[in-house]
mmCIF file of C-alpha atoms and ligand atoms in Angstrom:
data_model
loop_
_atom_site.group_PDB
_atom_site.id
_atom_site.type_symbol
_atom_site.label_atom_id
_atom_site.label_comp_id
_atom_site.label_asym_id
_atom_site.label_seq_id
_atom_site.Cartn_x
_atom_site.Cartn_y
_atom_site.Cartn_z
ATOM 1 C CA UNK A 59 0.000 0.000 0.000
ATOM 2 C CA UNK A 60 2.848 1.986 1.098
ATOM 3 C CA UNK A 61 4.252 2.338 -2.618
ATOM 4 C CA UNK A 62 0.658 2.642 -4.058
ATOM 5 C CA UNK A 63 0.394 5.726 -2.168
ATOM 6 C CA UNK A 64 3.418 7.083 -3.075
ATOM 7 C CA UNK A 65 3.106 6.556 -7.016
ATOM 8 C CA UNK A 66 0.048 8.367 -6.448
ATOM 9 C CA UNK A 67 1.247 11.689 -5.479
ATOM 10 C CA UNK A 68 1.906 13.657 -8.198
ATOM 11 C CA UNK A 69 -1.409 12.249 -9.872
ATOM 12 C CA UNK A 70 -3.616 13.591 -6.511
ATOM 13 C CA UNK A 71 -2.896 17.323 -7.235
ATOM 14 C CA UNK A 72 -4.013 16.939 -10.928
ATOM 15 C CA UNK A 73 -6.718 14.316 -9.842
ATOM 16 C CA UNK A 74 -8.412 17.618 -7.561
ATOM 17 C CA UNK A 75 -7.572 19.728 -10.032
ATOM 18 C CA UNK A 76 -9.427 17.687 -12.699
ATOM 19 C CA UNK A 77 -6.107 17.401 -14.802
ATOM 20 C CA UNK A 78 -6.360 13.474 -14.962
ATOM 21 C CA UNK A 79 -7.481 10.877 -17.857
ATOM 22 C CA UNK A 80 -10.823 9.036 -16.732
ATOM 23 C CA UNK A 81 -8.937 5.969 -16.069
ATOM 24 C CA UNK A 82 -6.561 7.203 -13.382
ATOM 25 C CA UNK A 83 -9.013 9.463 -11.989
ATOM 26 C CA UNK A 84 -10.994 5.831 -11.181
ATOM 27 C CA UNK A 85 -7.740 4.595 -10.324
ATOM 28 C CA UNK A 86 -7.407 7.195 -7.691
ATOM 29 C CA UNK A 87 -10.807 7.368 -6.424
ATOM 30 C CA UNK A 88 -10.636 3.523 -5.477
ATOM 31 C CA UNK A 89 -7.551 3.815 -3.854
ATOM 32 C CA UNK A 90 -8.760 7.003 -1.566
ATOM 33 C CA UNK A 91 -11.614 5.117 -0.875
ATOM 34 C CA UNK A 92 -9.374 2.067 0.698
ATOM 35 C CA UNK A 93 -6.619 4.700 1.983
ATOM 36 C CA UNK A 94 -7.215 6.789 5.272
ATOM 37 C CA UNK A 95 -3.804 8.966 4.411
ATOM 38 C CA UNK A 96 -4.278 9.222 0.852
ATOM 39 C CA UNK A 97 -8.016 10.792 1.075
ATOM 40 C CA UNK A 98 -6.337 12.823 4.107
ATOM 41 C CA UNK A 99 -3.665 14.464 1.719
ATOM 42 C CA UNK A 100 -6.699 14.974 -0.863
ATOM 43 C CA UNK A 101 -8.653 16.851 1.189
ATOM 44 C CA UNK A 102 -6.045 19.004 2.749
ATOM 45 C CA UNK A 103 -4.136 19.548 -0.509
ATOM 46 C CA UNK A 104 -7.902 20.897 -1.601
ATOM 47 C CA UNK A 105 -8.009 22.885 1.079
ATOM 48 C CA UNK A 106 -4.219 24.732 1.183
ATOM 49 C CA UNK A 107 -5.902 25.849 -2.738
ATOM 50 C CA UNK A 108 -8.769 27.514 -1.082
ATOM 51 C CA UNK A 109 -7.502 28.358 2.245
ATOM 52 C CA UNK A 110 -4.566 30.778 -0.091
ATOM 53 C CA UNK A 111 -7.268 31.543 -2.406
ATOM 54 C CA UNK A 112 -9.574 33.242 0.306
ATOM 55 C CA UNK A 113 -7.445 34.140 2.690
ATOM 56 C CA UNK A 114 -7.168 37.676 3.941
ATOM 57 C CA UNK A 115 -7.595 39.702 0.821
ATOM 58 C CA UNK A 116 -5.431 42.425 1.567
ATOM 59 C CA UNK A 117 -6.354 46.046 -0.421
ATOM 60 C CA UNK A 118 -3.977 48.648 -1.548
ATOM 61 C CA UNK A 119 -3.769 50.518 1.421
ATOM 62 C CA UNK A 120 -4.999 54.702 1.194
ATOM 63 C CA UNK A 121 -1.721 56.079 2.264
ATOM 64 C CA UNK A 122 -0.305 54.457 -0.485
ATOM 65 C CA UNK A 123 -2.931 55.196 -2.869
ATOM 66 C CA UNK A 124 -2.781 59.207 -2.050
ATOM 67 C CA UNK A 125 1.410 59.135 -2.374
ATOM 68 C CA UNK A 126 0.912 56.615 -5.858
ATOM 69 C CA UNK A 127 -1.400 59.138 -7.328
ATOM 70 C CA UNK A 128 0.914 61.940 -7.062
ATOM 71 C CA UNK A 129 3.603 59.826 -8.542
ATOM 72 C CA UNK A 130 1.451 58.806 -11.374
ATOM 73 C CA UNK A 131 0.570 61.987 -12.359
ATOM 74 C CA UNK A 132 3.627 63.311 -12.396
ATOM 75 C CA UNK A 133 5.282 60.586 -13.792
ATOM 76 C CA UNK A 134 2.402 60.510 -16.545
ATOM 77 C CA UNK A 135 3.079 64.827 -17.096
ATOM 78 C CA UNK A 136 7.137 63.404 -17.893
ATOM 79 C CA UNK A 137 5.849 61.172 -20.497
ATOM 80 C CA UNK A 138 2.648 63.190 -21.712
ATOM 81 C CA UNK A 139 3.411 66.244 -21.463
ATOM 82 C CA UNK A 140 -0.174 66.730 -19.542
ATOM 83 C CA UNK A 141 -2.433 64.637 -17.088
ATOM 84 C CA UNK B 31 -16.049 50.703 -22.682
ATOM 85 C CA UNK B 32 -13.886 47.447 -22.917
ATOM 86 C CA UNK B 33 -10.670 47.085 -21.208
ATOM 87 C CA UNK B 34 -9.286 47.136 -24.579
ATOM 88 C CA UNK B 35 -10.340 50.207 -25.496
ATOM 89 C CA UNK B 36 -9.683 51.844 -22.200
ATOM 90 C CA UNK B 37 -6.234 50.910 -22.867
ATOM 91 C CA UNK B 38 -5.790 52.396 -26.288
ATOM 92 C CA UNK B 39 -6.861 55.795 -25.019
ATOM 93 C CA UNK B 40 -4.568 55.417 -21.971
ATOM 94 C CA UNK B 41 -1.929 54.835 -24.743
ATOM 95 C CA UNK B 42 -2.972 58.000 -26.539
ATOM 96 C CA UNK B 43 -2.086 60.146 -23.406
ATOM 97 C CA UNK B 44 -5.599 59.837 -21.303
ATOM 98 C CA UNK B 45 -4.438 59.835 -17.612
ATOM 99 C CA UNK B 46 -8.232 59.343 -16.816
ATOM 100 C CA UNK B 47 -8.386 56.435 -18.793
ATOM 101 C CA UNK B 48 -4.926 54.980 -17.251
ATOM 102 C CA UNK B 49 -6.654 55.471 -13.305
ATOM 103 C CA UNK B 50 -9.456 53.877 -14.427
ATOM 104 C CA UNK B 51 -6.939 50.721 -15.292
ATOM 105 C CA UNK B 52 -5.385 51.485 -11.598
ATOM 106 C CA UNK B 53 -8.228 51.742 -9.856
ATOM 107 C CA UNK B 54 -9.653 47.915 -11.519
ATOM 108 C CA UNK B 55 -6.484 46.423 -10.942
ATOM 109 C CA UNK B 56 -4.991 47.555 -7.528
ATOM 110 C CA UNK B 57 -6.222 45.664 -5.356
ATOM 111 C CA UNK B 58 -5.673 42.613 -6.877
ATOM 112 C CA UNK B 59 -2.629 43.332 -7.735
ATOM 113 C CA UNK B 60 -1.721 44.016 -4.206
ATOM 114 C CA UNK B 61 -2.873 41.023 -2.638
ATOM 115 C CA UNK B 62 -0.988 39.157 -4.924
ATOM 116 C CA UNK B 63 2.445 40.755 -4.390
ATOM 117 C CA UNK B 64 1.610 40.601 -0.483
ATOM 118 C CA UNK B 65 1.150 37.159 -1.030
ATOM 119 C CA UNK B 66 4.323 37.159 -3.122
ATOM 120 C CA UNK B 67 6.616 39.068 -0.748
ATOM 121 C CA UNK B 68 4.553 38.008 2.699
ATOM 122 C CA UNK B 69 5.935 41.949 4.017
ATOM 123 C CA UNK B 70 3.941 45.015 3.124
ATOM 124 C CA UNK B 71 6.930 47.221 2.506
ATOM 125 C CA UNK B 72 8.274 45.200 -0.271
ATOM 126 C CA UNK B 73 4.975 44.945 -1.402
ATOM 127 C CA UNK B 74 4.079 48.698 -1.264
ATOM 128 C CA UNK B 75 7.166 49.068 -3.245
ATOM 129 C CA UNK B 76 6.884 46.756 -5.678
ATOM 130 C CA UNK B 77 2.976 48.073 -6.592
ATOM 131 C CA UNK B 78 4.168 51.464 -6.911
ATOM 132 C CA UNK B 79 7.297 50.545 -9.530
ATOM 133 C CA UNK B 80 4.750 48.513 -11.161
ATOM 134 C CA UNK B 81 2.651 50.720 -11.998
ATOM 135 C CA UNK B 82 5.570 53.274 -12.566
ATOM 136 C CA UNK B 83 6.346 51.160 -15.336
ATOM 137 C CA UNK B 84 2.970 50.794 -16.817
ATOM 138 C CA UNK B 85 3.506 54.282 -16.887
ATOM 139 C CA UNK B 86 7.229 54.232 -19.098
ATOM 140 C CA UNK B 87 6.270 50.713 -21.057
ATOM 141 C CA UNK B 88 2.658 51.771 -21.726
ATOM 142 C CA UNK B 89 2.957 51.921 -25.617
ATOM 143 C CA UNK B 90 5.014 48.410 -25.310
ATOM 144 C CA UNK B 91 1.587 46.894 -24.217
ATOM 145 C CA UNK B 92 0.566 44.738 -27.346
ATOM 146 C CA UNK B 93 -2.721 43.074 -25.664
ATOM 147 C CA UNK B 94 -1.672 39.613 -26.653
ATOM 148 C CA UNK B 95 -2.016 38.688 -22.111
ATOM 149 C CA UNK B 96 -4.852 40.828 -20.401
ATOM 150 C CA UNK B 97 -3.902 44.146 -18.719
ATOM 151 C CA UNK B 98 -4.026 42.456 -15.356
ATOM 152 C CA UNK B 99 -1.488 39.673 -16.510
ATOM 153 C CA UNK B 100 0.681 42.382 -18.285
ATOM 154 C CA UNK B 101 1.090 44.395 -14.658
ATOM 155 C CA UNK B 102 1.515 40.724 -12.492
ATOM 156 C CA UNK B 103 4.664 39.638 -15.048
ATOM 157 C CA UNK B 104 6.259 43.526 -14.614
ATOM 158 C CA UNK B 105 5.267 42.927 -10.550
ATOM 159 C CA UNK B 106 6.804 39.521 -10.855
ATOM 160 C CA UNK B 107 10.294 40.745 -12.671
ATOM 161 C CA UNK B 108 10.770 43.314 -9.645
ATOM 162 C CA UNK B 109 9.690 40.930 -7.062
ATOM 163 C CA UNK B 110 12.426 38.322 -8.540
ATOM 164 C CA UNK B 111 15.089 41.242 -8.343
ATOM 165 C CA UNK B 112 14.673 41.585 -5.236
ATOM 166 C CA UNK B 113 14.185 38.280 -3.772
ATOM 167 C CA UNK B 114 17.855 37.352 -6.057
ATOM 168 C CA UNK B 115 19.805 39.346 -3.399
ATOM 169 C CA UNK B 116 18.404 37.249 -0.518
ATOM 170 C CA UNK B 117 18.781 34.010 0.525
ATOM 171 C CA UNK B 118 16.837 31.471 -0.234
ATOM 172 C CA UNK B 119 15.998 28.522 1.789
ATOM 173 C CA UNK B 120 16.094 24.877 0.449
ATOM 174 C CA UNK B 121 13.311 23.066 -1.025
ATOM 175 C CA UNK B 122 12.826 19.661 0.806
ATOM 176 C CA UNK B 123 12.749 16.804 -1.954
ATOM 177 C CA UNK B 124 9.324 15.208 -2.873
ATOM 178 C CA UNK B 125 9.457 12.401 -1.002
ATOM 179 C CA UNK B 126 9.389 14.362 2.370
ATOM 180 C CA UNK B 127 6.083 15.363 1.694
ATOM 181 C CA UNK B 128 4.457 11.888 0.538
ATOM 182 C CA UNK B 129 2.068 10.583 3.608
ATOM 183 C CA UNK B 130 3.703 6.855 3.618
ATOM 184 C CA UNK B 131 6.120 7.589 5.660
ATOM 185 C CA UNK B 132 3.685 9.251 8.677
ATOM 186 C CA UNK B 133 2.463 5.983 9.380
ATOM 187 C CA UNK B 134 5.126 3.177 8.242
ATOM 188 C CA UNK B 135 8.361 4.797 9.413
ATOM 189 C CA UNK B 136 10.388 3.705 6.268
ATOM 190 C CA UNK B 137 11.425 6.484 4.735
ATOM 191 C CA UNK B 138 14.536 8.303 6.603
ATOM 192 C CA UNK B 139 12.750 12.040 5.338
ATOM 193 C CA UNK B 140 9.431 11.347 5.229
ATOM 194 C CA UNK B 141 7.480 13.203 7.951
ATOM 195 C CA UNK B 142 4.450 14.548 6.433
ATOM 196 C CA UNK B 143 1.519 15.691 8.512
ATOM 197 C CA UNK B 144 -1.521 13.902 8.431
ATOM 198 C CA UNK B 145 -3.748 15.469 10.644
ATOM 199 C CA UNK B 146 -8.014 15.922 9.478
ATOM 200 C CA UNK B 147 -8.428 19.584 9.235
ATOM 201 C CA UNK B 148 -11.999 18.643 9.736
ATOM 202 C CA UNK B 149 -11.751 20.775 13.525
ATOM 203 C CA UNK B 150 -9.428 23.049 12.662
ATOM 204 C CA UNK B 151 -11.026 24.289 9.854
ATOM 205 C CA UNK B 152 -14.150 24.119 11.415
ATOM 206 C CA UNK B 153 -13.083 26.384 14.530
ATOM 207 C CA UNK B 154 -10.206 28.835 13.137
ATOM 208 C CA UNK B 155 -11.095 32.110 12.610
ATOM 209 C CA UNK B 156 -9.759 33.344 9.168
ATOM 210 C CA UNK B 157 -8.024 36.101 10.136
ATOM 211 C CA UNK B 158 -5.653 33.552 11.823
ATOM 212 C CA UNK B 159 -6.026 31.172 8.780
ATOM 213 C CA UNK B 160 -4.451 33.975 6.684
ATOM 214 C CA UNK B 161 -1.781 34.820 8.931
ATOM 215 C CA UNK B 162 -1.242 31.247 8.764
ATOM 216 C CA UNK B 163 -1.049 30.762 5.098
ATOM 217 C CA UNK B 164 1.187 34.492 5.037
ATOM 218 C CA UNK B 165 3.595 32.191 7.385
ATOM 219 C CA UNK B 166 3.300 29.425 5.673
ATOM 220 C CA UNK B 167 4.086 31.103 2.024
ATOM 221 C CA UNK B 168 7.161 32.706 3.470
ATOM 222 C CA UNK B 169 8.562 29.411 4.010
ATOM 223 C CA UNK B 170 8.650 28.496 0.421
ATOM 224 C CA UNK B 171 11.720 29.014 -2.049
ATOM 225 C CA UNK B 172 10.689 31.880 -4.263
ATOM 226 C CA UNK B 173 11.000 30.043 -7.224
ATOM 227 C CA UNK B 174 8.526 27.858 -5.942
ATOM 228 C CA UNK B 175 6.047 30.169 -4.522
ATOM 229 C CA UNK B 176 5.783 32.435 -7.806
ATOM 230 C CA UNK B 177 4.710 29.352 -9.308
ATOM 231 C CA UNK B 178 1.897 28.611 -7.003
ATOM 232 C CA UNK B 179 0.715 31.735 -6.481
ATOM 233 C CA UNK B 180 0.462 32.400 -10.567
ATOM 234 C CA UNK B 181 -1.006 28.915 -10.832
ATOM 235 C CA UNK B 182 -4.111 29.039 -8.001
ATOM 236 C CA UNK B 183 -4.156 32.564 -7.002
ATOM 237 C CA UNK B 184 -3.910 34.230 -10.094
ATOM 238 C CA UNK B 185 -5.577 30.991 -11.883
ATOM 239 C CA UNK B 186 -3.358 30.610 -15.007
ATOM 240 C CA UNK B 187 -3.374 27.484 -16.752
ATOM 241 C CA UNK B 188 0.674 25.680 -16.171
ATOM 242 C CA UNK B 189 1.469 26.582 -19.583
ATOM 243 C CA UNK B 190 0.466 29.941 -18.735
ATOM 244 C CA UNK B 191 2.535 29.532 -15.557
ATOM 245 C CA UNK B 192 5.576 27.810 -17.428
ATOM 246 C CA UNK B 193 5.650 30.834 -20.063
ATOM 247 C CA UNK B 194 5.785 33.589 -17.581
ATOM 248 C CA UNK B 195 8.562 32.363 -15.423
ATOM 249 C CA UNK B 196 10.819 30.828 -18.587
ATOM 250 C CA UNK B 197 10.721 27.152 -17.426
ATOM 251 C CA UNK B 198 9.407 23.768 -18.821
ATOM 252 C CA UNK B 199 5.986 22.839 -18.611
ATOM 253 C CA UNK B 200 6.990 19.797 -16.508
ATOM 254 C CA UNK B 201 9.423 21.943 -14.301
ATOM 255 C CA UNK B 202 6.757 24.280 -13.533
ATOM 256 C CA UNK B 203 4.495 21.709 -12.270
ATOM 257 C CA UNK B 204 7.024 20.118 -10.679
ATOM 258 C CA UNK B 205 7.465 23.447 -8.768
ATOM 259 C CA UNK B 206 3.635 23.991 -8.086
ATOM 260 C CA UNK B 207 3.247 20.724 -6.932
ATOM 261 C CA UNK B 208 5.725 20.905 -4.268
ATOM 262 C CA UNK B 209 5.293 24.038 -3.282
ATOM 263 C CA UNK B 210 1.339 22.592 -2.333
ATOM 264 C CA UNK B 211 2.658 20.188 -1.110
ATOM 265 C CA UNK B 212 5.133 21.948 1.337
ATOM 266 C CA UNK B 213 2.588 24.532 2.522
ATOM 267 C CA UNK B 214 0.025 21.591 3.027
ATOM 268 C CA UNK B 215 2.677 20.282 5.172
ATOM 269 C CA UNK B 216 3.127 23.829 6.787
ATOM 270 C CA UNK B 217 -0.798 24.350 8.013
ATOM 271 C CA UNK B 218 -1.044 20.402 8.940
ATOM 272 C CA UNK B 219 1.837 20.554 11.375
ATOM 273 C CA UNK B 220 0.258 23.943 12.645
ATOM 274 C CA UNK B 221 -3.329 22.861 13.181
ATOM 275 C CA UNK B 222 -2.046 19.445 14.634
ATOM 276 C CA UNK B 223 -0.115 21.585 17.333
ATOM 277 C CA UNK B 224 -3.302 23.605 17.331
ATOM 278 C CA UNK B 225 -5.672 20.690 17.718
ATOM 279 C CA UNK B 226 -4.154 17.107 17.835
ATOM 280 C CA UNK B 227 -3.732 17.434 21.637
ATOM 281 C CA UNK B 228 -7.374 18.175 21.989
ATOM 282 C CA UNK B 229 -8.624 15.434 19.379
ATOM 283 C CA UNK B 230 -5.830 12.836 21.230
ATOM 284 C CA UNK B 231 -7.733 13.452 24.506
ATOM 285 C CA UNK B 232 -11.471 13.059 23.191
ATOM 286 C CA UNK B 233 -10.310 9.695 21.814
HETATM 287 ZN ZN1 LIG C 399 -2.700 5.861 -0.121
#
C-alpha cells in the first residue's frame, strides 16, 4: 500500500484539479476510498488551494494610494506632457 | 467601454483612462504581491514601480495577455530582483512530503503531517487562517512560490505559468506541486499543534 500511495502523489494534485485521464481518476478514487492517508492528503491539498485563495484579501492601502497618485501623475506629465 | 479600449486611449495620453486601469487592478494586484513578498513594505514598493512602469512601457503593451497579466509579469520581474539578493531557503525533496512515511516509518525524510483539518477548519477564525497561510508562504523558495501563487491565485493554466517564469511545462508543475505540497505540510503541522492534543484526549 505503502508504494501505491506514493506513485500516487503527483497524480492527486491533478486528480483535484481535474487534470487526470478518466482511467486514473478511477484509479485514484478507489484507492482514496481504501486509503485513510491518501483521502487525508486529498482533502487538505484541496483545502491549502482555497484556504490561499480566500485568505485575507489584503487592499492597496490609502496612504499608499494618495502618495501613488501623485507619482502617477507626475510621472504621466514626464511622459505626456499633460495629465 | 472594454478594457481594450480603455487601454488604447490610456496609450494616446488619457491619464483618466490609465486610473481607471489602476483603480480595476490595484487591489488585486496588491494582494498578490503581499502574497508574493509576505511583508507590506516590499509589497508597497513593488505596486508602486509597477505601476511606474505601466507608466514608461505603456505603448510596449501589445494586448496579446490581459492588462491584469501584463502588470503581475512587470510585478513579478521586480519581485524576482529583489528576492535574487536574498537568501533562499532549500526546497525539501518530494518524497518528504508523501504521507507513507507518517504511518510506516520507512522512509529516513518522510514526515508529512496527516492530521483531518476537519476541527481546525471548522473552529479557526480566518483572520488567523491567513496569517497562517502568510507564514506558511514565506517558508517556500521563491521560485517555488511564484509558481503557485500564478497557478491558483492568479488561476493561469501551467502553460500559462511555465511561459511567464521561462521554465518547462513539466518543471513548472514540478514546482507547483511541491510548493502545495510543502505549505500543506506547513498548516497540517500547525493545526495538529493547534488541535491534535485536543482530538488525542477526546479519543
Ligand atoms: Zn494511499
Amino acid at each position: 500500500m505503502a508504494k501505491k500511495c506514493e506513485e500516487f502523489i503527483s497524480g492527486l494534485a491533478d486528480y483535484i484539479d481535474g487534470e487526470i485521464e478518466p482511467e486514473l481518476c478511477e484509479e485514484i478514487e478507489k484507492h482514496i476510498g481504501q486509503c485513510n492517508n491518501c483521502r487525508i492528503m486529498v482533502d487538505s491539498l484541496r483545502q491549502t488551494v482555497r484556504l490561499c485563495r480566500e485568505g485575507k484579501e489584503e487592499k492597496l492601502p490609502p496612504a499608499l494610494e494618495e502618495k501613488l497618485t501623485g507619482m502617477l501623475k507626475k510621472r504621466w506629465k514626464e511622459k505626456f506632457g499633460q495629465a | 467601454m472594454s478594457e481594450a479600449e480603455i487601454v488604447k486611449r490610456a496609450q494616446a495620453g488619457d491619464f483618466e483612462a490609465f486610473t481607471e486601469l489602476v483603480n480595476a487592478h490595484k487591489d488585486k494586484l496588491y494582494a498578490f504581491v503581499r502574497k508574493l513578498t509576505g511583508d507590506p513594505d516590499d509589497t508597497n514598493d513593488i505596486v508602486q514601480d509597477t505601476f511606474l512602469k505601466a507608466i514608461d512601457k505603456i505603448d510596449q503593451f501589445r494586448g496579446e495577455a490581459s492588462f491584469g497579466t501584463w502588470l503581475t509579469s512587470i510585478a513579478l520581474n521586480q519581485a524576482r530582483a529583489l528576492f535574487a539578493k536574498r537568501k533562499q531557503g532549500e526546497m525539501k525533496p518530494i518524497e518528504a512530503y508523501l504521507p507513507v512515511g507518517a504511518t510506516n516509518g520507512e522512509h529516513p525524510l518522510a514526515e508529512a503531517s496527516l492530521f483531518d483539518w476537519e476541527d481546525p477548519l471548522a473552529n479557526l477564525e480566518r483572520a488567523e487562517i491567513g496569517r497562517l497561510i502568510e507564514e506558511g508562504l514565506e517558508t517556500i523558495p521563491f521560485a517555488y512560490r511564484e509558481a503557485f501563487l500564478l497557478r491558483y491565485v492568479e488561476e493561469m493554466s501551467v502553460k500559462e505559468v511555465a511561459a511567464t517564469i521561462g521554465q518547462t511545462v513539466a518543471a513548472t508543475k514540478s514546482r507547483i506541486l511541491r510548493a502545495r505540497l510543502a505549505l500543506r505540510d506547513f498548516l497540517s503541522k500547525r493545526f495538529e499543534a493547534k488541535y491534535g492534543e485536543k482530538v488525542r484526549r477526546i479519543h
